[in-house]
Coordinates of C-alpha atoms in Angstrom, one line a residue:
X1 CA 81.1 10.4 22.5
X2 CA 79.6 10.7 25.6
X3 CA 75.9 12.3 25.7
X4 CA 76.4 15.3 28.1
X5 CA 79.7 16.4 25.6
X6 CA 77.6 16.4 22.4
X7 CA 74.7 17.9 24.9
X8 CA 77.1 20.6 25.8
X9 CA 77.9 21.4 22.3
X10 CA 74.5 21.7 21.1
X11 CA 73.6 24.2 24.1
X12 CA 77.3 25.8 22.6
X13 CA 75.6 26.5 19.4
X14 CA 72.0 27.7 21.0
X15 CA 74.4 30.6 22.8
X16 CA 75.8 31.8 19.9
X17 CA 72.9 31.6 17.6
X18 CA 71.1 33.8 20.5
X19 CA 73.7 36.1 20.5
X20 CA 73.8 37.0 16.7
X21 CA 69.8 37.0 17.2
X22 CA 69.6 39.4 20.2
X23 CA 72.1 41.8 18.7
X24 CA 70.9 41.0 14.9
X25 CA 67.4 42.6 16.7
X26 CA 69.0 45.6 17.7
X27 CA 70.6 46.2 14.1
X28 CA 67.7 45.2 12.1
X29 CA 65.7 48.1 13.9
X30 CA 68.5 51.1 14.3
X31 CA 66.3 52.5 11.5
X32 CA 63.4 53.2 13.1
X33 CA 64.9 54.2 17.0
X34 CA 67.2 56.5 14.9
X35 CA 64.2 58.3 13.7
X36 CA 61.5 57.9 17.1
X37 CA 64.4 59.5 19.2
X38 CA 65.3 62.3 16.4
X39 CA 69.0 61.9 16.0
X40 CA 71.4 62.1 12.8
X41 CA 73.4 59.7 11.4
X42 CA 76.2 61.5 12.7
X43 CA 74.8 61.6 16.4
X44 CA 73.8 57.8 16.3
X45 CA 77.6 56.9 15.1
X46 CA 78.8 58.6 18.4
X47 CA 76.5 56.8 20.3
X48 CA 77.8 53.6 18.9
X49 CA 81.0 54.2 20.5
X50 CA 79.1 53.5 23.8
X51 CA 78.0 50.2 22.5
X52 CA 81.5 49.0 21.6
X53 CA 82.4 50.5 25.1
X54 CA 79.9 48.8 27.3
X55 CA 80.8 45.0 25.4
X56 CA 84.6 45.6 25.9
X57 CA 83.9 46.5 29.7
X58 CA 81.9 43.1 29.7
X59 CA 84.1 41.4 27.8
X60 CA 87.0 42.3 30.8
X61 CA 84.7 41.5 33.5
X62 CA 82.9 38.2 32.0
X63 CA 86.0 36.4 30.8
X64 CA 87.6 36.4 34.4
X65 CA 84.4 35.4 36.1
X66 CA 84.1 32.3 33.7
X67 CA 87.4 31.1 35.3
X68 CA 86.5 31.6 38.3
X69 CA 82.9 31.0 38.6
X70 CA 82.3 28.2 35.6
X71 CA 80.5 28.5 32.1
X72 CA 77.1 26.9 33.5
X73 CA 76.7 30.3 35.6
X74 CA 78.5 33.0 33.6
X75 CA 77.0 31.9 29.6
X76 CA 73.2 32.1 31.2
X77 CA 73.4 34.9 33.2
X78 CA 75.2 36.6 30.2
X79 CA 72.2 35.3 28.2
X80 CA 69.6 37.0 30.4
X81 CA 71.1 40.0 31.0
X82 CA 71.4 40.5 27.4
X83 CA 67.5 39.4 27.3
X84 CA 66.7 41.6 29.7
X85 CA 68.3 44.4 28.4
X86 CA 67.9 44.0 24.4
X87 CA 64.5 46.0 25.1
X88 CA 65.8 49.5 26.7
X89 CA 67.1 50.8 23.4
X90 CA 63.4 50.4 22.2
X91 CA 62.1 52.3 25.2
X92 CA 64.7 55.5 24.5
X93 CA 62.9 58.5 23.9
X94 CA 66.3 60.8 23.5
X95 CA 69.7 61.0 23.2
X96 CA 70.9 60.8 26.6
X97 CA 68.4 57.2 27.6
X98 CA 69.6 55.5 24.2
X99 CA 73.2 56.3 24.9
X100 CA 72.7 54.6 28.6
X101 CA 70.6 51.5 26.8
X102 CA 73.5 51.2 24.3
X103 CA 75.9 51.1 27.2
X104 CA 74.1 48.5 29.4
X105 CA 73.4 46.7 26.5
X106 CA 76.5 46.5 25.1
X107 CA 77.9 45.1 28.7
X108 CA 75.8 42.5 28.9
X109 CA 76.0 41.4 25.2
X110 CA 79.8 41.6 25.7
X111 CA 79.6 39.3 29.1
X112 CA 77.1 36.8 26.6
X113 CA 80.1 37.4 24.1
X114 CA 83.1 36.0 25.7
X115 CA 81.6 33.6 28.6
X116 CA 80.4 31.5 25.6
X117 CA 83.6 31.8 23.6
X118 CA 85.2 30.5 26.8
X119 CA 83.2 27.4 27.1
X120 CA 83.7 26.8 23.2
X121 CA 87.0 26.8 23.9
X122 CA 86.7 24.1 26.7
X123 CA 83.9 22.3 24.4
X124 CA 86.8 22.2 21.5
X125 CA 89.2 20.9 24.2
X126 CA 87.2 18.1 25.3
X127 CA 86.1 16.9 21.5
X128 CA 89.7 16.9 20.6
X129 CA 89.6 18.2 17.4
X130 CA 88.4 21.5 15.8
X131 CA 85.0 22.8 16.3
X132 CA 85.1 26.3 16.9
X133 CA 84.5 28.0 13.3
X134 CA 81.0 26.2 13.2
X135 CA 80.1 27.8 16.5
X136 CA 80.8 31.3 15.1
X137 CA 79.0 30.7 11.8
X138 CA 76.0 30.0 14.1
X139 CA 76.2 33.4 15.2
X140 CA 75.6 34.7 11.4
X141 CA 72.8 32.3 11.2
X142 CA 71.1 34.4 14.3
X143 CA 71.3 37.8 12.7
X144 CA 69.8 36.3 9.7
X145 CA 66.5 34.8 12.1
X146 CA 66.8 38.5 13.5
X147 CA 66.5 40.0 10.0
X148 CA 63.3 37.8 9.2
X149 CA 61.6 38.5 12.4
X150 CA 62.6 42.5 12.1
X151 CA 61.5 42.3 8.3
X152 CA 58.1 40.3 9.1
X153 CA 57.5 42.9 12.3
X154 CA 58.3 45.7 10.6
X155 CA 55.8 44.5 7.7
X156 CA 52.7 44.7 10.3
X157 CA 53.3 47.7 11.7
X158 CA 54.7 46.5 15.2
X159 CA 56.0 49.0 17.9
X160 CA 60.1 48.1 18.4
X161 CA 59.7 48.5 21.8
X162 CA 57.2 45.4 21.7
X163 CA 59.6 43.2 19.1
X164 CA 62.8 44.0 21.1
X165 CA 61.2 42.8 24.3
X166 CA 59.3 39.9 22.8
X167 CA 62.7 38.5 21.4
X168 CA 64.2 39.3 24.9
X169 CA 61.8 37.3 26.9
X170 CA 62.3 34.6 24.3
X171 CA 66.0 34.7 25.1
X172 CA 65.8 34.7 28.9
X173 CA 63.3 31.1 28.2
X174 CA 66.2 29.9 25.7
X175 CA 69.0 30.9 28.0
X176 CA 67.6 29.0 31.2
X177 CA 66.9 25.7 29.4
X178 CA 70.1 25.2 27.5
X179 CA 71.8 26.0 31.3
X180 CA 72.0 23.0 32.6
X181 CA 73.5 21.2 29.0
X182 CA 76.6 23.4 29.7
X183 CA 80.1 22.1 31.2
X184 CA 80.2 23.2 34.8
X185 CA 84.4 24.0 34.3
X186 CA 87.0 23.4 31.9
X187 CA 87.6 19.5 31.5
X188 CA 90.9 18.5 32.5
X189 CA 91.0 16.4 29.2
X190 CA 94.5 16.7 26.6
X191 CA 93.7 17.0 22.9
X192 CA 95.1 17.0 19.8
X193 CA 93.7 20.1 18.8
X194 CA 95.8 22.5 16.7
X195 CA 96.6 25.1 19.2
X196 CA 96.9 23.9 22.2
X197 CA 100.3 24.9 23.6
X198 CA 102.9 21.9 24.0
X199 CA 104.2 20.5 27.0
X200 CA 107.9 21.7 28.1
X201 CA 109.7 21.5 31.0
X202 CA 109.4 24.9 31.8
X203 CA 107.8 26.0 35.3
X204 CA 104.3 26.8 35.9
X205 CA 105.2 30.7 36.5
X206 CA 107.1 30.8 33.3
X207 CA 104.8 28.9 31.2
X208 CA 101.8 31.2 32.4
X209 CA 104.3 34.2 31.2
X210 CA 105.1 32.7 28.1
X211 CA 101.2 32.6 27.3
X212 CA 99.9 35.4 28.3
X213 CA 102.9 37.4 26.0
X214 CA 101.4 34.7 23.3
X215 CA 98.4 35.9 24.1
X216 CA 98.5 39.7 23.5
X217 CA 100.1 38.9 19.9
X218 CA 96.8 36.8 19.1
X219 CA 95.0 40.0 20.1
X220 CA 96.8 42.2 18.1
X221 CA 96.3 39.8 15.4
X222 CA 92.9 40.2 16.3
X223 CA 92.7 43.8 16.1
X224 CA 93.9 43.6 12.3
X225 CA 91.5 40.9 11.2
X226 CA 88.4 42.4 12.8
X227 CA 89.4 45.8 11.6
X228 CA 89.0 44.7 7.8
X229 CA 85.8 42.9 8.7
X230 CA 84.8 46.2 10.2
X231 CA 85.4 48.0 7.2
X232 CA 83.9 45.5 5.3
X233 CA 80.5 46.0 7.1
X234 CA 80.0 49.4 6.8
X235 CA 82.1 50.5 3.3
X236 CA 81.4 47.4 1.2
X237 CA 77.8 48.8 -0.3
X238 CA 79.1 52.3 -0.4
X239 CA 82.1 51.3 -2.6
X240 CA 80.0 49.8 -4.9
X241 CA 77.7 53.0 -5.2
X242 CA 79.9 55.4 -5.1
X243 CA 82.7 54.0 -6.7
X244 CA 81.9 52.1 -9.5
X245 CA 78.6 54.1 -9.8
X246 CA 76.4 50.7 -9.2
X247 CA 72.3 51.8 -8.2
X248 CA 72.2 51.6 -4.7
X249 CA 69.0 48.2 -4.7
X250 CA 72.5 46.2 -6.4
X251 CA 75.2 47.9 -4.1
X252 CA 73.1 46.3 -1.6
X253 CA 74.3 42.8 -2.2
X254 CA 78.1 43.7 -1.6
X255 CA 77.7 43.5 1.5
X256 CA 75.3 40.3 1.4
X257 CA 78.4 38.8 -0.9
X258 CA 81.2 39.2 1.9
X259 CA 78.7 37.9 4.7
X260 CA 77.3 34.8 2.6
X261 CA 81.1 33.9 2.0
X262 CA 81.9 34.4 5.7
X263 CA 79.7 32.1 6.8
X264 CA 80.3 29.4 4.2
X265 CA 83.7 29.4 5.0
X266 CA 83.2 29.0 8.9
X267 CA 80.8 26.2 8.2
X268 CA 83.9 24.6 6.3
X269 CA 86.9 25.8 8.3
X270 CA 87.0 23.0 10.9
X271 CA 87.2 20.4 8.6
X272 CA 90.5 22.4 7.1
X273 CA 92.0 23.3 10.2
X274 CA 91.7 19.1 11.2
X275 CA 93.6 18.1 8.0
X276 CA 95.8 20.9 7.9
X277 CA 96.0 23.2 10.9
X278 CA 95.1 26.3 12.3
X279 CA 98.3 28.4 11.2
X280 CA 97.4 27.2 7.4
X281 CA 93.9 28.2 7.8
X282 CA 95.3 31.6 9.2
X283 CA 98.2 32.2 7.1
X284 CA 96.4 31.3 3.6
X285 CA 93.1 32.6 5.0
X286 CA 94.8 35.8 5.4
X287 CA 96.6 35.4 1.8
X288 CA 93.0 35.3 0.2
X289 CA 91.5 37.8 1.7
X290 CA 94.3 40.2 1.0
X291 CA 94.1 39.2 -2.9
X292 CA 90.0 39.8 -2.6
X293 CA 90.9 43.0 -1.4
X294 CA 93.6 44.5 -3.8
X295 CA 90.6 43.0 -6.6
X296 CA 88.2 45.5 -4.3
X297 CA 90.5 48.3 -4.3
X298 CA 92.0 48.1 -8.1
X299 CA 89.3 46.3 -10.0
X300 CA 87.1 48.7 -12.3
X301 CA 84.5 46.6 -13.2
X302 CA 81.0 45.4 -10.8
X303 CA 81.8 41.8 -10.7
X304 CA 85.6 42.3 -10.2
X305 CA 84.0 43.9 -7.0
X306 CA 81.8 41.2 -5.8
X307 CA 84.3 38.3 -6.7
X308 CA 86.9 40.3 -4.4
X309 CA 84.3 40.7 -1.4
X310 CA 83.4 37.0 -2.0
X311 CA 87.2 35.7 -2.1
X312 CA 87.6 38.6 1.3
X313 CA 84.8 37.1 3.2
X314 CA 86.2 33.7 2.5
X315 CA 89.8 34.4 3.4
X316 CA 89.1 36.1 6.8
X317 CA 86.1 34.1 8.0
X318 CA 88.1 30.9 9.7
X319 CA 90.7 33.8 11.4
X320 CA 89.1 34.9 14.5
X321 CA 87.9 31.7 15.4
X322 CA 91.4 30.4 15.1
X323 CA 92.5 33.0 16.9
X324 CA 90.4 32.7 19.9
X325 CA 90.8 29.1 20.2
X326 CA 94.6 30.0 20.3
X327 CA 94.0 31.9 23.5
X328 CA 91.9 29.7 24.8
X329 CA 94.0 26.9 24.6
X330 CA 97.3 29.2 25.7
X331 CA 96.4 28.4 29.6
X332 CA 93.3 26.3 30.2
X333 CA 92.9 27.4 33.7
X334 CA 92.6 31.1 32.3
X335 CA 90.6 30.6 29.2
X336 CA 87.9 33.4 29.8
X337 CA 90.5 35.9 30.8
X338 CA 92.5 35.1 27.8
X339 CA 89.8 35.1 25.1
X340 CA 88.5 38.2 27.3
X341 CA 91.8 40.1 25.7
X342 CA 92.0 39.0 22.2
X343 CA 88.1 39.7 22.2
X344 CA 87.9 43.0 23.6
X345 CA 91.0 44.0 21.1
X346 CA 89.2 42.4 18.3
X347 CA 86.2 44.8 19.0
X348 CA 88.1 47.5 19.5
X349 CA 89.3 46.8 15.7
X350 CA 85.9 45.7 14.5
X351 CA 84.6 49.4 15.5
X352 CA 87.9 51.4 14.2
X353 CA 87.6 50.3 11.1
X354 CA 84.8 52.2 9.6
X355 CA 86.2 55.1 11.2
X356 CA 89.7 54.8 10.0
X357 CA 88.9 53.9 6.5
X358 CA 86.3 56.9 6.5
X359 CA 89.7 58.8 7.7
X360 CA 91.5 57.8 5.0
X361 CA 89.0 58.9 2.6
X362 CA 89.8 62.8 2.8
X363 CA 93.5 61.8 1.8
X364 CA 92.9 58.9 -1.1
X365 CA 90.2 57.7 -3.1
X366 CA 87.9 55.4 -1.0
X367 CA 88.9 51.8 -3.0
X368 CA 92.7 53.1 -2.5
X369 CA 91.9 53.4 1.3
X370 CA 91.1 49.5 0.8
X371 CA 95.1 48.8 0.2
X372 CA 95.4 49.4 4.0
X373 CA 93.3 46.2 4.6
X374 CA 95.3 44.5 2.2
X375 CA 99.0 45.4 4.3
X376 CA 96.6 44.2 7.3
X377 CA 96.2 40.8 5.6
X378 CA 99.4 40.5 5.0
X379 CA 101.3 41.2 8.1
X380 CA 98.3 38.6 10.2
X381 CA 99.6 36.0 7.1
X382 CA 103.3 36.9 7.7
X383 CA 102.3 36.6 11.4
X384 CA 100.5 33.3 11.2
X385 CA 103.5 31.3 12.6
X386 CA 102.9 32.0 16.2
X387 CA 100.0 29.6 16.0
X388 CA 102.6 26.7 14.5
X389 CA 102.2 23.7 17.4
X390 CA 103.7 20.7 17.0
X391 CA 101.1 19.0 15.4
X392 CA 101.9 21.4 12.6
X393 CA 105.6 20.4 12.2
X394 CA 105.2 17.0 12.8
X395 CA 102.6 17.7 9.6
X396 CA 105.5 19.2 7.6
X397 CA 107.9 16.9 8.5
X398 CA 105.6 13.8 6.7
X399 CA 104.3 16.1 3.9
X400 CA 108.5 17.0 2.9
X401 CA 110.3 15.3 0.4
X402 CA 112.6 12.6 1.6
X403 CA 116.2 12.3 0.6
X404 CA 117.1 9.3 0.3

């Protein structure tokens, strides 16, 4: 392997881990710029809105300019824009600045977002085999460094402001040395990777239609899977408390269950998706979750509860990255623009859910709004063929029972 790949891979995981820590920062302190600026929880939800707004917009604008421009630009400016602008929501003083710091932030963590997806999709490419779900459980790793520093910060009495800018500066260092480790455009190298479309004799125009259509039914996909892990984030604790009637210090760990699962599983996905393919790890992936779920939404009992989060987390935590490799690998020349789409549609999903699961709730019980994320699971399971490749069939072909 040569040592600029494996250099390019490592710089890969540095991205993502300063993604999850730059926006982990911004979580781990909502707390305390909810209460300096004097809003309600109510007001700070709409302003949310703008966040998910601002990283779609970047999303649309980054993934193009990877194409065009190369990941060894695009990822680090992405980076230090998101440095740079990790500290404004510290400085907001009302409504109207945090909504603008929420927006600008949000564009820039959204150009960070799917610049370095891009070049993880070209790092992937190059390897020849599957590497992607251990860049994204990098990313959990960073929000948990962002909740140690937030905790140990908040445990001194330091101003936001300061923390949010002192982790931003860090980034901007981090983001300028791992530049030059990056790939300066997508390898022109074939590989094996489950995914990756097959060759045909189809023309170029034609082939570029048939992706792109492929495409848009990964992001729709996409959509369903980040909605439940959207729903996840925010109703998983409450369900426990409110539910069940679990004291709130316990509900706690709900959440901590699904996420701890999540990341496990993304740590272990690749070597699954090498010995049996990304449209397995989607399809039963997609199966599990959809069982932990129903347990969520029917089981009475505490640990019925956590044991379905656990067995949720699990199941979904290998389907987004499958599904952005997917659309990376769709058109090579058009990786960023394509992981751009099933991104931003993903996010779109990731911030309905809470809201449509909190709609649901003035019609049903809150663990019978659940059984919508369980028809979710099951459609992207049902769905799962549309990442079969021919790796997959040559697969089933040796793993069927002759007849002779």
């Amino acid at each position: 392997m040569e040592r600029s790949l494996r250099a390019a891979r490592v710089a890969t995981y540095v991205h993502f881990v300063l993604c999850g820590t730059l926006m982990g920062t911004w979580v781990v302190h909502i707390p305390a710029i909810e209460e300096r600026v004097g809003i309600s929880h109510a007001t700070l939800g709409g302003l949310l809105v703008l966040l998910g707004l601002g990283a779609f917009i970047g999303m649309q604008v980054a993934g193009p300019l990877t194409d065009r421009l190369g990941a060894r630009i695009v990822v680090p400016a992405g980076g230090i824009l998101c440095g740079v602008a990790l500290v404004l929501p510290g400085l907001a003083r009302d409504p109207w600045t945090l909504a603008g710091a929420l927006l600008v932030f949000g564009f820039c963590n959204g150009c960070l977002d799917v610049s370095m997806n891009a070049h993880a999709v070209h790092v992937e490419k190059a390897y020849g085999r599957p590497v992607m779900s251990g860049f994204h459980a990098t990313f959990s790793v960073g929000g948990v460094l962002a909740s140690l520093a937030g905790a140990g910060a908040a445990s001194v009495g330091l101003n936001p402001a300061a923390v949010m800018a002192a982790m931003g500066a860090v980034g901007i260092v981090i983001a300028l040395g791992s530049a030059r480790a990056l790939l300066p455009a997508a390898p022109a190298v074939e590989s094996p990777v489950s995914g990756c479309p097959e060759k045909t004799g189809a023309s170029p125009a034609d082939t570029r239609r048939s992706a792109k259509g492929r495409v848009w039914l990964l992001a729709v996909l996409a959509l369903m899977v980040m909605l439940c892990e959207g729903a996840a984030n925010d109703w998983s604790a409450l369900h426990l408390k409110d539910v069940l009637g679990v004291p709130a210090g316990t509900a706690a760990f709900a959440y901590g269950t699904f996420a701890a699962a999540m990341t496990i599983g993304r740590l272990l996905a690749d070597r699954f998706v090498a010995r049996f393919g990304s449209m397995a790890i989607l399809r039963y992936g997609a199966a599990t979750a959809a069982v932990g779920i129903t347990l969520v939404a029917l089981g009475p009992w505490m640990w019925a509860a956590f044991t379905g989060w656990a067995l949720f987390g699990l199941g979904l935590s290998g389907c987004v990255p499958q599904l952005f490799s997917a659309a990376g690998h769709a058109d090579p020349s058009a990786a960023g623009a394509n992981v751009s789409r099933v991104a931003g549609l993903g996010y779109v999903g990731m911030l309905a859910g809470p809201a449509v699961i909190g709609w649901l709730t003035h019609l049903v019980a809150l663990n019978h709004a659940f059984v919508l994320l369980t028809l979710l699971c099951v459609t992207t399971a049902v769905a799962a063929g549309i990442l079969r490749t021919g790796s997959d069939r040559t697969r089933e072909s040796e793993m069927a029972p002759s007849g002779h």
